[in-house]
PDB file of C-alpha atoms and ligand atoms in Angstrom:
ATOM      1  CA  MET A  27       4.533   6.090  12.647  1.00  0.00           C
ATOM      2  CA  LYS A  28       3.215   7.830   9.639  1.00  0.00           C
ATOM      3  CA  LYS A  29       0.973  10.774   9.490  1.00  0.00           C
ATOM      4  CA  VAL A  30      -1.633   9.805   7.060  1.00  0.00           C
ATOM      5  CA  GLY A  31      -4.063  12.406   5.612  1.00  0.00           C
ATOM      6  CA  ILE A  32      -7.684  11.737   4.740  1.00  0.00           C
ATOM      7  CA  LEU A  33      -9.515  14.259   2.444  1.00  0.00           C
ATOM      8  CA  GLY A  34     -12.435  15.307   4.781  1.00  0.00           C
ATOM      9  CA  PHE A  35     -14.877  17.223   2.854  1.00  0.00           C
ATOM     10  CA  GLN A  36     -17.307  14.775   2.752  1.00  0.00           C
ATOM     11  CA  GLY A  37     -18.004  10.909   2.320  1.00  0.00           C
ATOM     12  CA  ALA A  38     -16.488   8.137   4.099  1.00  0.00           C
ATOM     13  CA  PHE A  39     -13.528   9.781   5.708  1.00  0.00           C
ATOM     14  CA  LEU A  40     -14.030   8.648   9.310  1.00  0.00           C
ATOM     15  CA  GLU A  41     -13.871   5.041   8.611  1.00  0.00           C
ATOM     16  CA  HIS A  42     -10.509   5.618   7.092  1.00  0.00           C
ATOM     17  CA  GLU A  43      -9.463   7.630   9.945  1.00  0.00           C
ATOM     18  CA  GLN A  44     -10.486   4.827  12.378  1.00  0.00           C
ATOM     19  CA  ALA A  45      -8.587   2.165  10.271  1.00  0.00           C
ATOM     20  CA  VAL A  46      -5.351   4.490  10.324  1.00  0.00           C
ATOM     21  CA  ARG A  47      -5.607   4.670  13.913  1.00  0.00           C
ATOM     22  CA  ARG A  48      -6.159   0.926  14.485  1.00  0.00           C
ATOM     23  CA  LEU A  49      -3.028   0.184  12.682  1.00  0.00           C
ATOM     24  CA  GLY A  50      -1.100   2.511  14.902  1.00  0.00           C
ATOM     25  CA  HIS A  51      -0.546   5.407  12.642  1.00  0.00           C
ATOM     26  CA  GLU A  52      -1.609   9.042  12.935  1.00  0.00           C
ATOM     27  CA  PRO A  53      -4.610  10.077  10.880  1.00  0.00           C
ATOM     28  CA  LEU A  54      -5.088  13.769   9.946  1.00  0.00           C
ATOM     29  CA  VAL A  55      -8.521  15.008   8.477  1.00  0.00           C
ATOM     30  CA  VAL A  56      -7.451  17.406   5.766  1.00  0.00           C
ATOM     31  CA  ARG A  57      -9.693  20.415   4.642  1.00  0.00           C
ATOM     32  CA  TYR A  58      -7.115  23.162   4.077  1.00  0.00           C
ATOM     33  CA  PRO A  59      -4.163  23.527   1.709  1.00  0.00           C
ATOM     34  CA  GLY A  60      -1.695  24.160   4.512  1.00  0.00           C
ATOM     35  CA  GLU A  61      -2.468  20.669   6.087  1.00  0.00           C
ATOM     36  CA  LEU A  62      -0.788  18.965   2.893  1.00  0.00           C
ATOM     37  CA  GLU A  63       2.420  20.262   4.444  1.00  0.00           C
ATOM     38  CA  GLU A  64       1.856  17.871   7.613  1.00  0.00           C
ATOM     39  CA  ILE A  65       1.172  14.694   5.972  1.00  0.00           C
ATOM     40  CA  ASP A  66       3.281  11.787   4.679  1.00  0.00           C
ATOM     41  CA  GLY A  67       0.433  10.547   2.413  1.00  0.00           C
ATOM     42  CA  LEU A  68      -3.231  11.022   1.621  1.00  0.00           C
ATOM     43  CA  ILE A  69      -6.370   8.976   1.205  1.00  0.00           C
ATOM     44  CA  LEU A  70      -9.121  10.289  -1.190  1.00  0.00           C
ATOM     45  CA  PRO A  71     -12.278   8.607   0.287  1.00  0.00           C
ATOM     46  CA  GLY A  72     -15.497   7.432  -1.537  1.00  0.00           C
ATOM     47  CA  GLY A  73     -18.264   9.872  -1.646  1.00  0.00           C
ATOM     48  CA  GLU A  74     -19.322  12.170  -4.397  1.00  0.00           C
ATOM     49  CA  SER A  75     -16.474  13.063  -6.816  1.00  0.00           C
ATOM     50  CA  THR A  76     -18.174  16.093  -8.436  1.00  0.00           C
ATOM     51  CA  THR A  77     -18.568  17.718  -4.784  1.00  0.00           C
ATOM     52  CA  MET A  78     -15.011  16.897  -3.834  1.00  0.00           C
ATOM     53  CA  GLY A  79     -13.645  18.333  -7.115  1.00  0.00           C
ATOM     54  CA  LYS A  80     -15.528  21.449  -6.449  1.00  0.00           C
ATOM     55  CA  LEU A  81     -14.486  21.930  -3.030  1.00  0.00           C
ATOM     56  CA  LEU A  82     -10.714  21.112  -3.925  1.00  0.00           C
ATOM     57  CA  ASN A  83     -10.896  23.968  -6.316  1.00  0.00           C
ATOM     58  CA  ARG A  84     -12.795  26.339  -3.656  1.00  0.00           C
ATOM     59  CA  THR A  85     -10.304  25.683  -1.085  1.00  0.00           C
ATOM     60  CA  GLY A  86      -7.359  26.306  -3.189  1.00  0.00           C
ATOM     61  CA  MET A  87      -6.206  22.847  -2.755  1.00  0.00           C
ATOM     62  CA  MET A  88      -6.433  21.312  -6.182  1.00  0.00           C
ATOM     63  CA  GLU A  89      -3.149  22.643  -7.514  1.00  0.00           C
ATOM     64  CA  PRO A  90      -0.939  22.250  -4.411  1.00  0.00           C
ATOM     65  CA  LEU A  91      -2.362  18.694  -3.819  1.00  0.00           C
ATOM     66  CA  ARG A  92      -1.768  17.769  -7.981  1.00  0.00           C
ATOM     67  CA  GLU A  93       1.933  19.141  -7.285  1.00  0.00           C
ATOM     68  CA  LYS A  94       2.480  17.129  -4.115  1.00  0.00           C
ATOM     69  CA  ILE A  95       1.202  13.860  -5.856  1.00  0.00           C
ATOM     70  CA  LYS A  96       3.405  14.488  -9.071  1.00  0.00           C
ATOM     71  CA  SER A  97       6.505  15.071  -6.737  1.00  0.00           C
ATOM     72  CA  GLY A  98       5.728  11.504  -5.268  1.00  0.00           C
ATOM     73  CA  MET A  99       3.518  11.789  -2.259  1.00  0.00           C
ATOM     74  CA  PRO A 100       1.541   8.419  -1.691  1.00  0.00           C
ATOM     75  CA  VAL A 101      -2.068   8.818  -2.508  1.00  0.00           C
ATOM     76  CA  TRP A 102      -4.886   6.202  -2.377  1.00  0.00           C
ATOM     77  CA  GLY A 103      -8.243   7.067  -4.057  1.00  0.00           C
ATOM     78  CA  THR A 104     -11.209   4.568  -3.099  1.00  0.00           C
ATOM     79  CA  CYS A 105     -14.120   4.939  -5.368  1.00  0.00           C
ATOM     80  CA  ALA A 106     -14.918   8.643  -5.817  1.00  0.00           C
ATOM     81  CA  GLY A 107     -11.218   9.209  -5.021  1.00  0.00           C
ATOM     82  CA  MET A 108     -10.326   7.050  -8.063  1.00  0.00           C
ATOM     83  CA  ILE A 109     -12.447   9.474 -10.165  1.00  0.00           C
ATOM     84  CA  LEU A 110     -10.309  12.390  -8.714  1.00  0.00           C
ATOM     85  CA  LEU A 111      -7.255  10.939  -9.695  1.00  0.00           C
ATOM     86  CA  ALA A 112      -8.024   9.739 -13.144  1.00  0.00           C
ATOM     87  CA  LYS A 113      -6.688  11.614 -16.323  1.00  0.00           C
ATOM     88  CA  GLU A 114      -9.854  10.561 -18.332  1.00  0.00           C
ATOM     89  CA  LEU A 115     -13.399  10.161 -17.477  1.00  0.00           C
ATOM     90  CA  GLU A 116     -15.455   8.117 -20.057  1.00  0.00           C
ATOM     91  CA  ASN A 117     -18.561   9.705 -19.146  1.00  0.00           C
ATOM     92  CA  ASP A 118     -17.958  13.180 -17.574  1.00  0.00           C
ATOM     93  CA  PRO A 119     -16.135  16.197 -19.294  1.00  0.00           C
ATOM     94  CA  VAL A 120     -14.869  17.370 -16.057  1.00  0.00           C
ATOM     95  CA  VAL A 121     -11.503  15.870 -14.894  1.00  0.00           C
ATOM     96  CA  HIS A 122     -10.240  16.722 -11.365  1.00  0.00           C
ATOM     97  CA  LEU A 123      -6.639  16.148 -10.451  1.00  0.00           C
ATOM     98  CA  GLY A 124      -6.001  14.324 -13.674  1.00  0.00           C
ATOM     99  CA  VAL A 125      -2.681  12.608 -12.476  1.00  0.00           C
ATOM    100  CA  MET A 126      -2.992   8.891 -13.061  1.00  0.00           C
ATOM    101  CA  ASP A 127      -2.938   7.495 -16.438  1.00  0.00           C
ATOM    102  CA  ILE A 128      -6.284   5.687 -16.396  1.00  0.00           C
ATOM    103  CA  ALA A 129      -9.806   6.232 -18.003  1.00  0.00           C
ATOM    104  CA  VAL A 130     -12.610   5.589 -15.560  1.00  0.00           C
ATOM    105  CA  ARG A 131     -16.246   5.220 -15.929  1.00  0.00           C
ATOM    106  CA  ARG A 132     -18.400   6.615 -13.243  1.00  0.00           C
ATOM    107  CA  ASN A 133     -21.368   4.698 -11.850  1.00  0.00           C
ATOM    108  CA  ALA A 134     -20.157   1.931 -14.089  1.00  0.00           C
ATOM    109  CA  TYR A 135     -22.391  -0.814 -12.577  1.00  0.00           C
ATOM    110  CA  GLY A 136     -25.638   0.847 -13.513  1.00  0.00           C
ATOM    111  CA  SER A 137     -28.675   1.291 -11.254  1.00  0.00           C
ATOM    112  CA  GLN A 138     -29.900  -2.244 -10.796  1.00  0.00           C
ATOM    113  CA  ILE A 139     -26.715  -3.133  -8.994  1.00  0.00           C
ATOM    114  CA  ASP A 140     -25.536   0.128  -7.605  1.00  0.00           C
ATOM    115  CA  SER A 141     -24.267  -1.424  -4.544  1.00  0.00           C
ATOM    116  CA  PHE A 142     -23.079  -5.192  -3.983  1.00  0.00           C
ATOM    117  CA  SER A 143     -20.273  -6.967  -2.154  1.00  0.00           C
ATOM    118  CA  THR A 144     -18.087  -9.676  -3.391  1.00  0.00           C
ATOM    119  CA  ARG A 145     -14.906 -11.428  -2.410  1.00  0.00           C
ATOM    120  CA  GLY A 146     -11.603 -12.272  -3.735  1.00  0.00           C
ATOM    121  CA  VAL A 147      -7.807 -12.444  -3.472  1.00  0.00           C
ATOM    122  CA  ILE A 148      -5.731  -9.716  -4.803  1.00  0.00           C
ATOM    123  CA  PRO A 149      -2.293 -11.224  -4.542  1.00  0.00           C
ATOM    124  CA  ALA A 150      -0.287  -7.976  -4.630  1.00  0.00           C
ATOM    125  CA  ILE A 151      -2.116  -6.812  -1.350  1.00  0.00           C
ATOM    126  CA  SER A 152      -2.910 -10.115   0.568  1.00  0.00           C
ATOM    127  CA  THR A 153      -2.823 -13.983   0.319  1.00  0.00           C
ATOM    128  CA  LYS A 154      -6.185 -13.913   1.971  1.00  0.00           C
ATOM    129  CA  GLU A 155      -9.643 -13.302   0.503  1.00  0.00           C
ATOM    130  CA  LEU A 156     -11.031  -9.904   1.247  1.00  0.00           C
ATOM    131  CA  GLU A 157     -14.545  -8.335   1.053  1.00  0.00           C
ATOM    132  CA  MET A 158     -14.857  -5.789  -1.742  1.00  0.00           C
ATOM    133  CA  VAL A 159     -17.818  -3.312  -1.101  1.00  0.00           C
ATOM    134  CA  PHE A 160     -19.037  -1.428  -4.197  1.00  0.00           C
ATOM    135  CA  ILE A 161     -21.185   1.463  -3.992  1.00  0.00           C
ATOM    136  CA  ARG A 162     -22.247   3.144  -7.183  1.00  0.00           C
ATOM    137  CA  ALA A 163     -18.718   2.331  -8.086  1.00  0.00           C
ATOM    138  CA  PRO A 164     -16.596   3.225 -11.213  1.00  0.00           C
ATOM    139  CA  TYR A 165     -14.348   0.743 -12.993  1.00  0.00           C
ATOM    140  CA  ILE A 166     -11.247   1.522 -15.056  1.00  0.00           C
ATOM    141  CA  THR A 167     -11.716   1.062 -18.866  1.00  0.00           C
ATOM    142  CA  LYS A 168      -8.073   1.892 -20.022  1.00  0.00           C
ATOM    143  CA  VAL A 169      -4.591   1.897 -18.264  1.00  0.00           C
ATOM    144  CA  GLY A 170      -1.440   3.472 -19.418  1.00  0.00           C
ATOM    145  CA  SER A 171       1.694   1.463 -19.837  1.00  0.00           C
ATOM    146  CA  GLU A 172       3.098   2.461 -16.363  1.00  0.00           C
ATOM    147  CA  VAL A 173      -0.079   1.223 -14.572  1.00  0.00           C
ATOM    148  CA  GLU A 174      -0.043  -1.958 -12.727  1.00  0.00           C
ATOM    149  CA  VAL A 175      -3.288  -3.763 -12.697  1.00  0.00           C
ATOM    150  CA  LEU A 176      -3.935  -5.277  -9.137  1.00  0.00           C
ATOM    151  CA  TYR A 177      -7.508  -6.644  -9.675  1.00  0.00           C
ATOM    152  CA  GLU A 178     -10.070  -7.348 -12.221  1.00  0.00           C
ATOM    153  CA  LEU A 179     -13.580  -8.306 -11.669  1.00  0.00           C
ATOM    154  CA  ASP A 180     -15.639  -9.831 -14.502  1.00  0.00           C
ATOM    155  CA  GLY A 181     -13.146  -8.339 -17.054  1.00  0.00           C
ATOM    156  CA  HIS A 182     -12.932  -4.868 -15.486  1.00  0.00           C
ATOM    157  CA  VAL A 183     -10.029  -3.320 -13.630  1.00  0.00           C
ATOM    158  CA  VAL A 184     -11.042  -2.356 -10.144  1.00  0.00           C
ATOM    159  CA  ALA A 185      -7.813  -1.930  -8.263  1.00  0.00           C
ATOM    160  CA  ALA A 186      -4.655  -0.575  -9.805  1.00  0.00           C
ATOM    161  CA  ARG A 187      -1.384   1.164  -8.926  1.00  0.00           C
ATOM    162  CA  GLU A 188       0.882   3.632 -10.788  1.00  0.00           C
ATOM    163  CA  GLY A 189       3.973   4.411  -8.695  1.00  0.00           C
ATOM    164  CA  ASN A 190       2.966   6.347  -5.691  1.00  0.00           C
ATOM    165  CA  MET A 191      -0.851   6.271  -6.845  1.00  0.00           C
ATOM    166  CA  LEU A 192      -3.069   3.460  -5.631  1.00  0.00           C
ATOM    167  CA  VAL A 193      -6.804   3.080  -6.621  1.00  0.00           C
ATOM    168  CA  THR A 194      -9.633   0.811  -5.459  1.00  0.00           C
ATOM    169  CA  SER A 195     -13.254   1.073  -6.963  1.00  0.00           C
ATOM    170  CA  PHE A 196     -14.396  -0.496  -3.700  1.00  0.00           C
ATOM    171  CA  HIS A 197     -14.341   0.426  -0.035  1.00  0.00           C
ATOM    172  CA  PRO A 198     -12.064  -1.414   2.122  1.00  0.00           C
ATOM    173  CA  GLU A 199     -12.756   0.981   5.086  1.00  0.00           C
ATOM    174  CA  LEU A 200     -16.280  -0.384   5.401  1.00  0.00           C
ATOM    175  CA  THR A 201     -14.861  -3.655   6.248  1.00  0.00           C
ATOM    176  CA  GLU A 202     -12.759  -4.874   9.153  1.00  0.00           C
ATOM    177  CA  ASN A 203      -9.906  -6.008   6.839  1.00  0.00           C
ATOM    178  CA  THR A 204      -7.043  -3.587   6.755  1.00  0.00           C
ATOM    179  CA  SER A 205      -4.821  -5.132   4.116  1.00  0.00           C
ATOM    180  CA  CYS A 206      -5.471  -2.639   1.559  1.00  0.00           C
ATOM    181  CA  LEU A 207      -4.383   0.223   4.028  1.00  0.00           C
ATOM    182  CA  GLU A 208      -1.436  -2.031   5.029  1.00  0.00           C
ATOM    183  CA  TYR A 209      -0.425  -2.164   1.341  1.00  0.00           C
ATOM    184  CA  PHE A 210      -0.667   1.717   1.020  1.00  0.00           C
ATOM    185  CA  LEU A 211       1.405   2.248   3.910  1.00  0.00           C
ATOM    186  CA  THR A 212       4.116   0.094   2.112  1.00  0.00           C
ATOM    187  CA  MET A 213       4.151   2.929  -0.445  1.00  0.00           C
ATOM    188  CA  PHE A 214       5.450   5.370   1.888  1.00  0.00           C
ATOM    189  CA  PRO A 215       9.120   6.296   2.030  1.00  0.00           C
ATOM    190  CA  GLU A 216      10.926   4.808   5.158  1.00  0.00           C
ATOM    191  CA  ASN A 217      11.599   8.231   6.624  1.00  0.00           C
TER     192      ASN A 217
HETATM  193  N1  LIG B  12     -20.863   7.476  -7.833  1.00  0.00           N
HETATM  194  C1  LIG B  12     -19.813   8.523  -7.065  1.00  0.00           C
HETATM  195  C2  LIG B  12     -19.195   9.332  -8.013  1.00  0.00           C
HETATM  196  O1  LIG B  12     -19.260   9.252  -9.196  1.00  0.00           O
HETATM  197  C3  LIG B  12     -18.942   7.505  -6.388  1.00  0.00           C
HETATM  198  C4  LIG B  12     -19.325   6.555  -5.384  1.00  0.00           C
HETATM  199  C5  LIG B  12     -18.574   6.414  -4.043  1.00  0.00           C
HETATM  200  O2  LIG B  12     -17.530   6.958  -3.931  1.00  0.00           O
HETATM  201  N2  LIG B  12     -19.173   5.536  -3.302  1.00  0.00           N
HETATM  202  O3  LIG B  12     -18.603  10.338  -7.446  1.00  0.00           O
END
């Protein structure tokens, strides 16, 4: 059983917590730096990246979290979480954790289609089709040489992995399908 942290400042953290529990693992909602010592990996949920970035700084969690990720702790950023991890933001001067070699455009789908859902197969994650829910979602505009592109939608990268870091533009936790979470759990060391 893995202890899976979910950053719990705001946004869609309860849904991730329920999914972790459904798979028989132990979720821990993380709000203080000390809690980083108790977890095997961390989910950065969707929400508002600017707010979460400010709170990471205000709670003193930014630096220890950055170090944990650099030293190999598995981390999965969904939507705003992807923005927190990116080394470069195309349309925002403020970079947050800046650990993953991707450039990201915030609110990339514009205002008419802020939110939409589509279906597709992400071969690395599952042979079955999954529903992808995009809510004011970012996409990836550039990937570094160590980044594995997992899925492109209409020519834009919306799921990728670099070593211990996984990012998805969409919100698997808002659907019944847990295959992205199952994939994330395979990134945890065995013991
Ligand atoms: N638009 C949000 C941001 O830029 C992300 C939206 C989401 O996480 N659903 O932080």
